[in-house]
Amino acid sequence: MSEMISIQNVSKWYGEFQVLTDCTTSVAKGEVVVVCGPSGSGKSTLIKCVNALEPFQKGEIIVNGTSVGNPKTNLPKLRSQVGMVFQHFELFPHLTITENLAIAQIKVLGRGRDEAEAKGLALLERVGLKAHAHKHPGQLSGGQQQRVAIARALAMDPICMLFDEPTSALDPEMINEVLDVMTELAQEGMTMMCVTHEMGFARRVADRVIFMDRGHIVEDCHKDAFFGSPRSERAQQFLSKILQH
Amino acid sequence: MDFSQIVPALPDLWEGMKLTLELLVMAVVGGIALGTVLALLRLSSNPLLSGFAKGYVNIFRSVPLLLVIIWFYLAVPMLLNWITGDFVPVGAFASCLVAFMMFEAAYYCEIVRAGIQSISRGQVNAAYALGMTYGQAMRLVILPQAFRKMMPLLLQQSIILFQDTSLVYAVGLMDFLSSARSRGDILGLPHEFLLFAGAVYFMVSFFASQMVKRLQKRLAV
């Protein structure tokens, strides 16, 4: 399998404080990788480095052959190929759902309005929200907004998807509708890197699990190995706490 | 007190009011445009650009508006003359307009800056993540939301500007207040005309403020 995302010896500091220490891992084409770990472990920072929403000071990240840290890289172009879903959805509240889905297709990819809206509507139907096309984001529930956010990212025909705690801000009964969409995506062969605490999702859908603690990648292994017999004590503790209930 | 002479003078006064409103609208539009550019400079990570905007705002907020008006009327033609070697007549209206635009831009800048900063970092990230450039993210995502939030403050500032336009008397422009004063002097009824002018300024400003308050309530929902 060829590599989609390659993270090599990445370190990052906020002033004096080191948030990432020598992180190395990769995501192959079609692979689903779940990144987990306690809060403050650097997992969200790491995933934001992948599409350069956060700068890093050392190491290299290569996405589909393009170096993210290279100052000559056309970042908008690279980002337009990498879909991202955020914890707080970040739909544009001043635009309707249809416009949310179409705006970047039109302004970034140069698609015509009709084509962009048709594509948006098709994706909206896929996530089961076609009836809400004319509404504004504020009129939708959190779970619905997050499904729209996934559709918005997919409308750009991304080569891979990044999920940054997509269900952490949701009420419990809305988590599954979002995870269902993500599971479906994974089954279709989308390359995915997901920061999430949903261990059920990781167990069912992920190929590999990365466990982070205090800026280090502590475990990076097949999901069965991770859930069956994590090597590090820290991961064992984390799992025993999170899987207790 | 004899207010009967005001009615026949209304067409003349309306001419003055037209100049006031013309000046107001152009100064508000130009001031907000310039203020927005200044706000973007102020928020820039480039210390030179943000320093320039900061200096601009500090200077214009530290000098009286009347001084700026007179200064632009007297100093700018001289400066142009000095630069080009020709005598370039600027005119009272144009110099006042530039003075108002540049002065108000300092105040609008601070409003716009606060508006932009009130939009969460996540919205910027979402725009970038979709492949938008800085310009696109600002134009399509951040500024439309920021202006919605700022609208009441921008309008309130513009109501203050409406009153401040009366300062153009200093360079001899016939705005509403000047025309009321000169009419009153000619007819020997200065008090009546000044009272009337005051009532008009009050009514326009008061009702505009009430409208802004209503707008504020509607936007808050």
Short mmCIF file of N, CA and C in Angstrom, two decimals, chain A residues 113-233:
data_model
loop_
_atom_site.label_atom_id
_atom_site.label_comp_id
_atom_site.label_asym_id
_atom_site.label_seq_id
_atom_site.Cartn_x
_atom_site.Cartn_y
_atom_site.Cartn_z
N ARG A 113 -22.06 27.18 -10.27
CA ARG A 113 -22.98 27.14 -9.16
C ARG A 113 -23.94 25.94 -9.24
N ASP A 114 -24.47 25.69 -10.43
CA ASP A 114 -25.43 24.58 -10.58
C ASP A 114 -24.78 23.24 -10.25
N GLU A 115 -23.59 23.05 -10.79
CA GLU A 115 -22.87 21.80 -10.56
C GLU A 115 -22.58 21.64 -9.06
N ALA A 116 -22.12 22.74 -8.44
CA ALA A 116 -21.75 22.69 -7.02
C ALA A 116 -22.97 22.39 -6.16
N GLU A 117 -24.09 23.05 -6.47
CA GLU A 117 -25.28 22.83 -5.64
C GLU A 117 -25.84 21.43 -5.83
N ALA A 118 -25.77 20.92 -7.08
CA ALA A 118 -26.25 19.56 -7.33
C ALA A 118 -25.40 18.55 -6.56
N LYS A 119 -24.10 18.76 -6.58
CA LYS A 119 -23.19 17.86 -5.85
C LYS A 119 -23.47 17.93 -4.35
N GLY A 120 -23.63 19.17 -3.85
CA GLY A 120 -23.93 19.34 -2.44
C GLY A 120 -25.21 18.65 -2.04
N LEU A 121 -26.21 18.79 -2.88
CA LEU A 121 -27.51 18.19 -2.58
C LEU A 121 -27.44 16.67 -2.56
N ALA A 122 -26.67 16.12 -3.51
CA ALA A 122 -26.51 14.66 -3.57
C ALA A 122 -25.85 14.15 -2.28
N LEU A 123 -24.83 14.89 -1.80
CA LEU A 123 -24.14 14.47 -0.58
C LEU A 123 -25.04 14.65 0.63
N LEU A 124 -25.85 15.70 0.58
CA LEU A 124 -26.78 15.95 1.68
C LEU A 124 -27.78 14.80 1.78
N GLU A 125 -28.19 14.30 0.64
CA GLU A 125 -29.12 13.17 0.63
C GLU A 125 -28.43 11.94 1.22
N ARG A 126 -27.15 11.81 0.91
CA ARG A 126 -26.38 10.67 1.41
C ARG A 126 -26.31 10.67 2.93
N VAL A 127 -26.20 11.86 3.54
CA VAL A 127 -26.14 11.90 5.00
C VAL A 127 -27.54 12.09 5.59
N GLY A 128 -28.55 11.96 4.71
CA GLY A 128 -29.94 11.94 5.18
C GLY A 128 -30.51 13.27 5.60
N LEU A 129 -30.04 14.37 4.97
CA LEU A 129 -30.50 15.69 5.41
C LEU A 129 -30.99 16.56 4.26
N LYS A 130 -31.43 15.92 3.19
CA LYS A 130 -31.82 16.69 2.00
C LYS A 130 -32.93 17.70 2.32
N ALA A 131 -33.83 17.32 3.23
CA ALA A 131 -34.96 18.20 3.54
C ALA A 131 -34.54 19.50 4.21
N HIS A 132 -33.30 19.56 4.69
CA HIS A 132 -32.86 20.75 5.44
C HIS A 132 -32.03 21.71 4.60
N ALA A 133 -31.97 21.47 3.30
CA ALA A 133 -31.04 22.22 2.43
C ALA A 133 -31.18 23.74 2.53
N HIS A 134 -32.41 24.20 2.72
CA HIS A 134 -32.65 25.65 2.69
C HIS A 134 -32.43 26.31 4.04
N LYS A 135 -32.19 25.51 5.08
CA LYS A 135 -32.08 26.08 6.44
C LYS A 135 -30.70 26.67 6.71
N HIS A 136 -30.59 27.38 7.82
CA HIS A 136 -29.30 27.85 8.30
C HIS A 136 -28.78 26.86 9.36
N PRO A 137 -27.46 26.79 9.54
CA PRO A 137 -26.89 25.82 10.49
C PRO A 137 -27.50 25.89 11.88
N GLY A 138 -27.80 27.11 12.35
CA GLY A 138 -28.36 27.26 13.69
C GLY A 138 -29.68 26.55 13.91
N GLN A 139 -30.37 26.21 12.82
CA GLN A 139 -31.67 25.54 12.95
C GLN A 139 -31.54 24.03 13.03
N LEU A 140 -30.30 23.53 12.93
CA LEU A 140 -30.09 22.08 12.96
C LEU A 140 -29.52 21.64 14.30
N SER A 141 -29.74 20.37 14.64
CA SER A 141 -29.14 19.83 15.86
C SER A 141 -27.64 19.62 15.63
N GLY A 142 -26.92 19.37 16.73
CA GLY A 142 -25.48 19.17 16.62
C GLY A 142 -25.12 18.02 15.69
N GLY A 143 -25.82 16.91 15.85
CA GLY A 143 -25.54 15.75 15.02
C GLY A 143 -25.78 16.03 13.54
N GLN A 144 -26.88 16.76 13.29
CA GLN A 144 -27.18 17.12 11.90
C GLN A 144 -26.11 18.06 11.33
N GLN A 145 -25.70 19.03 12.17
CA GLN A 145 -24.66 19.96 11.70
C GLN A 145 -23.37 19.22 11.37
N GLN A 146 -23.03 18.23 12.21
CA GLN A 146 -21.79 17.51 11.96
C GLN A 146 -21.89 16.68 10.69
N ARG A 147 -23.08 16.13 10.41
CA ARG A 147 -23.24 15.37 9.16
C ARG A 147 -23.11 16.30 7.95
N VAL A 148 -23.66 17.53 8.09
CA VAL A 148 -23.50 18.51 7.01
C VAL A 148 -22.02 18.85 6.84
N ALA A 149 -21.31 18.99 7.97
CA ALA A 149 -19.89 19.32 7.89
C ALA A 149 -19.12 18.22 7.16
N ILE A 150 -19.49 16.97 7.39
CA ILE A 150 -18.84 15.87 6.67
C ILE A 150 -19.16 15.97 5.18
N ALA A 151 -20.43 16.24 4.88
CA ALA A 151 -20.82 16.38 3.47
C ALA A 151 -20.07 17.54 2.81
N ARG A 152 -19.89 18.63 3.57
CA ARG A 152 -19.19 19.80 3.02
C ARG A 152 -17.75 19.42 2.65
N ALA A 153 -17.11 18.64 3.53
CA ALA A 153 -15.74 18.22 3.24
C ALA A 153 -15.71 17.27 2.04
N LEU A 154 -16.69 16.37 1.97
CA LEU A 154 -16.71 15.39 0.87
C LEU A 154 -16.98 16.06 -0.47
N ALA A 155 -17.68 17.19 -0.45
CA ALA A 155 -18.02 17.89 -1.70
C ALA A 155 -16.77 18.33 -2.45
N MET A 156 -15.66 18.42 -1.75
CA MET A 156 -14.41 18.84 -2.40
C MET A 156 -13.68 17.65 -3.04
N ASP A 157 -14.30 16.47 -3.02
CA ASP A 157 -13.66 15.25 -3.51
C ASP A 157 -12.28 15.04 -2.90
N PRO A 158 -12.21 14.95 -1.58
CA PRO A 158 -10.90 14.87 -0.92
C PRO A 158 -10.23 13.52 -1.15
N ILE A 159 -8.88 13.54 -1.10
CA ILE A 159 -8.12 12.31 -1.25
C ILE A 159 -8.00 11.61 0.10
N CYS A 160 -8.22 12.36 1.19
CA CYS A 160 -8.26 11.75 2.50
C CYS A 160 -9.04 12.66 3.44
N MET A 161 -9.44 12.14 4.59
CA MET A 161 -10.25 12.92 5.53
C MET A 161 -9.60 12.94 6.91
N LEU A 162 -9.61 14.11 7.53
CA LEU A 162 -9.14 14.24 8.91
C LEU A 162 -10.34 14.55 9.80
N PHE A 163 -10.46 13.83 10.89
CA PHE A 163 -11.55 14.08 11.85
C PHE A 163 -10.93 14.48 13.19
N ASP A 164 -11.28 15.66 13.66
CA ASP A 164 -10.73 16.13 14.93
C ASP A 164 -11.82 16.10 16.00
N GLU A 165 -11.88 15.00 16.73
CA GLU A 165 -12.90 14.78 17.76
C GLU A 165 -14.31 15.12 17.27
N PRO A 166 -14.76 14.44 16.22
CA PRO A 166 -16.03 14.82 15.58
C PRO A 166 -17.27 14.61 16.45
N THR A 167 -17.15 13.80 17.49
CA THR A 167 -18.36 13.53 18.29
C THR A 167 -18.26 14.08 19.71
N SER A 168 -17.15 14.75 20.03
CA SER A 168 -16.94 15.17 21.43
C SER A 168 -17.92 16.24 21.88
N ALA A 169 -18.44 17.03 20.93
CA ALA A 169 -19.33 18.13 21.31
C ALA A 169 -20.80 17.75 21.17
N LEU A 170 -21.05 16.45 20.95
CA LEU A 170 -22.43 16.03 20.67
C LEU A 170 -23.11 15.41 21.88
N ASP A 171 -24.43 15.57 21.94
CA ASP A 171 -25.21 14.85 22.94
C ASP A 171 -25.10 13.35 22.62
N PRO A 172 -25.13 12.51 23.66
CA PRO A 172 -24.92 11.07 23.45
C PRO A 172 -25.81 10.47 22.36
N GLU A 173 -27.08 10.91 22.31
CA GLU A 173 -27.96 10.24 21.34
C GLU A 173 -27.69 10.65 19.89
N MET A 174 -26.80 11.63 19.72
CA MET A 174 -26.50 12.07 18.35
C MET A 174 -25.18 11.51 17.85
N ILE A 175 -24.45 10.87 18.74
CA ILE A 175 -23.11 10.40 18.36
C ILE A 175 -23.20 9.35 17.27
N ASN A 176 -24.18 8.45 17.41
CA ASN A 176 -24.23 7.33 16.47
C ASN A 176 -24.52 7.74 15.04
N GLU A 177 -25.39 8.75 14.87
CA GLU A 177 -25.71 9.16 13.49
C GLU A 177 -24.46 9.67 12.78
N VAL A 178 -23.56 10.28 13.54
CA VAL A 178 -22.30 10.76 12.94
C VAL A 178 -21.35 9.59 12.70
N LEU A 179 -21.26 8.70 13.68
CA LEU A 179 -20.36 7.54 13.54
C LEU A 179 -20.81 6.65 12.38
N ASP A 180 -22.14 6.55 12.17
CA ASP A 180 -22.65 5.74 11.05
C ASP A 180 -22.13 6.27 9.72
N VAL A 181 -22.19 7.60 9.57
CA VAL A 181 -21.70 8.21 8.32
C VAL A 181 -20.21 7.93 8.16
N MET A 182 -19.47 8.05 9.27
CA MET A 182 -18.02 7.82 9.21
C MET A 182 -17.71 6.36 8.89
N THR A 183 -18.49 5.45 9.48
CA THR A 183 -18.27 4.02 9.22
C THR A 183 -18.49 3.71 7.75
N GLU A 184 -19.57 4.28 7.21
CA GLU A 184 -19.88 4.06 5.80
C GLU A 184 -18.74 4.55 4.91
N LEU A 185 -18.22 5.72 5.27
CA LEU A 185 -17.11 6.29 4.51
C LEU A 185 -15.90 5.36 4.52
N ALA A 186 -15.61 4.85 5.72
CA ALA A 186 -14.46 3.96 5.87
C ALA A 186 -14.64 2.71 5.03
N GLN A 187 -15.87 2.20 5.02
CA GLN A 187 -16.12 0.98 4.26
C GLN A 187 -16.00 1.19 2.76
N GLU A 188 -16.20 2.44 2.34
CA GLU A 188 -16.05 2.74 0.92
C GLU A 188 -14.59 2.92 0.53
N GLY A 189 -13.70 2.84 1.52
CA GLY A 189 -12.27 2.89 1.20
C GLY A 189 -11.64 4.26 1.36
N MET A 190 -12.34 5.21 2.01
CA MET A 190 -11.76 6.53 2.23
C MET A 190 -10.58 6.42 3.21
N THR A 191 -9.51 7.13 2.91
CA THR A 191 -8.38 7.21 3.83
C THR A 191 -8.77 8.16 4.96
N MET A 192 -8.69 7.69 6.20
CA MET A 192 -9.16 8.52 7.30
C MET A 192 -8.19 8.53 8.47
N MET A 193 -8.01 9.73 9.04
CA MET A 193 -7.25 9.86 10.28
C MET A 193 -8.21 10.52 11.26
N CYS A 194 -8.56 9.79 12.34
CA CYS A 194 -9.61 10.27 13.25
C CYS A 194 -9.08 10.41 14.67
N VAL A 195 -9.14 11.61 15.19
CA VAL A 195 -8.91 11.79 16.62
C VAL A 195 -10.25 11.59 17.29
N THR A 196 -10.36 10.56 18.12
CA THR A 196 -11.65 10.31 18.76
C THR A 196 -11.49 9.49 20.03
N HIS A 197 -12.45 9.61 20.91
CA HIS A 197 -12.50 8.79 22.13
C HIS A 197 -13.45 7.61 21.95
N GLU A 198 -14.05 7.50 20.75
CA GLU A 198 -15.04 6.44 20.54
C GLU A 198 -14.33 5.12 20.29
N MET A 199 -14.10 4.38 21.37
CA MET A 199 -13.33 3.15 21.24
C MET A 199 -14.11 2.07 20.50
N GLY A 200 -15.45 2.13 20.60
CA GLY A 200 -16.28 1.18 19.84
C GLY A 200 -16.05 1.36 18.35
N PHE A 201 -16.02 2.62 17.94
CA PHE A 201 -15.76 2.93 16.53
C PHE A 201 -14.38 2.44 16.12
N ALA A 202 -13.39 2.69 16.99
CA ALA A 202 -12.03 2.26 16.70
C ALA A 202 -11.98 0.75 16.52
N ARG A 203 -12.63 0.04 17.42
CA ARG A 203 -12.63 -1.42 17.39
C ARG A 203 -13.29 -1.97 16.12
N ARG A 204 -14.39 -1.34 15.73
CA ARG A 204 -15.13 -1.84 14.56
C ARG A 204 -14.47 -1.44 13.24
N VAL A 205 -14.05 -0.17 13.16
CA VAL A 205 -13.74 0.41 11.86
C VAL A 205 -12.24 0.60 11.60
N ALA A 206 -11.48 0.88 12.66
CA ALA A 206 -10.08 1.27 12.42
C ALA A 206 -9.24 0.09 11.96
N ASP A 207 -8.21 0.42 11.20
CA ASP A 207 -7.19 -0.58 10.91
C ASP A 207 -6.12 -0.52 11.98
N ARG A 208 -5.70 0.73 12.29
CA ARG A 208 -4.64 0.90 13.27
C ARG A 208 -5.06 1.90 14.33
N VAL A 209 -4.47 1.80 15.49
CA VAL A 209 -4.73 2.76 16.56
C VAL A 209 -3.40 3.38 16.98
N ILE A 210 -3.41 4.71 17.10
CA ILE A 210 -2.24 5.42 17.62
C ILE A 210 -2.63 5.96 18.99
N PHE A 211 -1.81 5.70 19.99
CA PHE A 211 -2.08 6.22 21.32
C PHE A 211 -1.03 7.26 21.67
N MET A 212 -1.50 8.43 22.07
CA MET A 212 -0.56 9.51 22.39
C MET A 212 -0.65 9.88 23.86
N ASP A 213 0.49 10.30 24.40
CA ASP A 213 0.50 10.80 25.77
C ASP A 213 1.60 11.85 25.90
N ARG A 214 1.24 13.00 26.39
CA ARG A 214 2.18 14.11 26.61
C ARG A 214 3.07 14.38 25.39
N GLY A 215 2.43 14.41 24.22
CA GLY A 215 3.17 14.81 23.02
C GLY A 215 3.95 13.70 22.34
N HIS A 216 3.94 12.51 22.95
CA HIS A 216 4.65 11.38 22.34
C HIS A 216 3.65 10.40 21.74
N ILE A 217 4.04 9.76 20.65
CA ILE A 217 3.27 8.61 20.17
C ILE A 217 3.76 7.40 20.97
N VAL A 218 2.89 6.88 21.82
CA VAL A 218 3.29 5.81 22.73
C VAL A 218 3.03 4.44 22.11
N GLU A 219 1.88 4.32 21.44
CA GLU A 219 1.55 3.05 20.78
C GLU A 219 1.13 3.36 19.35
N ASP A 220 1.51 2.49 18.44
CA ASP A 220 1.12 2.64 17.05
C ASP A 220 1.06 1.23 16.48
N CYS A 221 -0.14 0.65 16.52
CA CYS A 221 -0.21 -0.76 16.16
C CYS A 221 -1.58 -1.14 15.62
N HIS A 222 -1.71 -2.35 15.13
CA HIS A 222 -2.98 -2.87 14.65
C HIS A 222 -3.99 -2.82 15.80
N LYS A 223 -5.27 -2.58 15.45
CA LYS A 223 -6.25 -2.36 16.52
C LYS A 223 -6.37 -3.57 17.45
N ASP A 224 -6.25 -4.77 16.89
CA ASP A 224 -6.38 -5.96 17.73
C ASP A 224 -5.26 -6.02 18.76
N ALA A 225 -4.08 -5.65 18.31
CA ALA A 225 -2.94 -5.61 19.23
C ALA A 225 -3.18 -4.55 20.30
N PHE A 226 -3.74 -3.40 19.89
CA PHE A 226 -3.95 -2.31 20.84
C PHE A 226 -4.98 -2.71 21.89
N PHE A 227 -6.11 -3.21 21.43
CA PHE A 227 -7.16 -3.54 22.39
C PHE A 227 -6.86 -4.85 23.12
N GLY A 228 -6.14 -5.75 22.47
CA GLY A 228 -5.84 -7.04 23.10
C GLY A 228 -4.75 -6.91 24.15
N SER A 229 -3.64 -6.35 23.76
CA SER A 229 -2.52 -6.31 24.70
C SER A 229 -1.65 -5.09 24.47
N PRO A 230 -2.11 -3.95 24.93
CA PRO A 230 -1.27 -2.75 24.78
C PRO A 230 0.03 -2.93 25.55
N ARG A 231 1.10 -2.50 24.93
CA ARG A 231 2.40 -2.74 25.54
C ARG A 231 2.70 -1.76 26.67
N SER A 232 2.34 -0.49 26.45
CA SER A 232 2.73 0.50 27.45
C SER A 232 1.75 0.51 28.62
N GLU A 233 2.28 0.85 29.76
CA GLU A 233 1.47 0.91 30.97
C GLU A 233 0.42 2.02 30.85
#
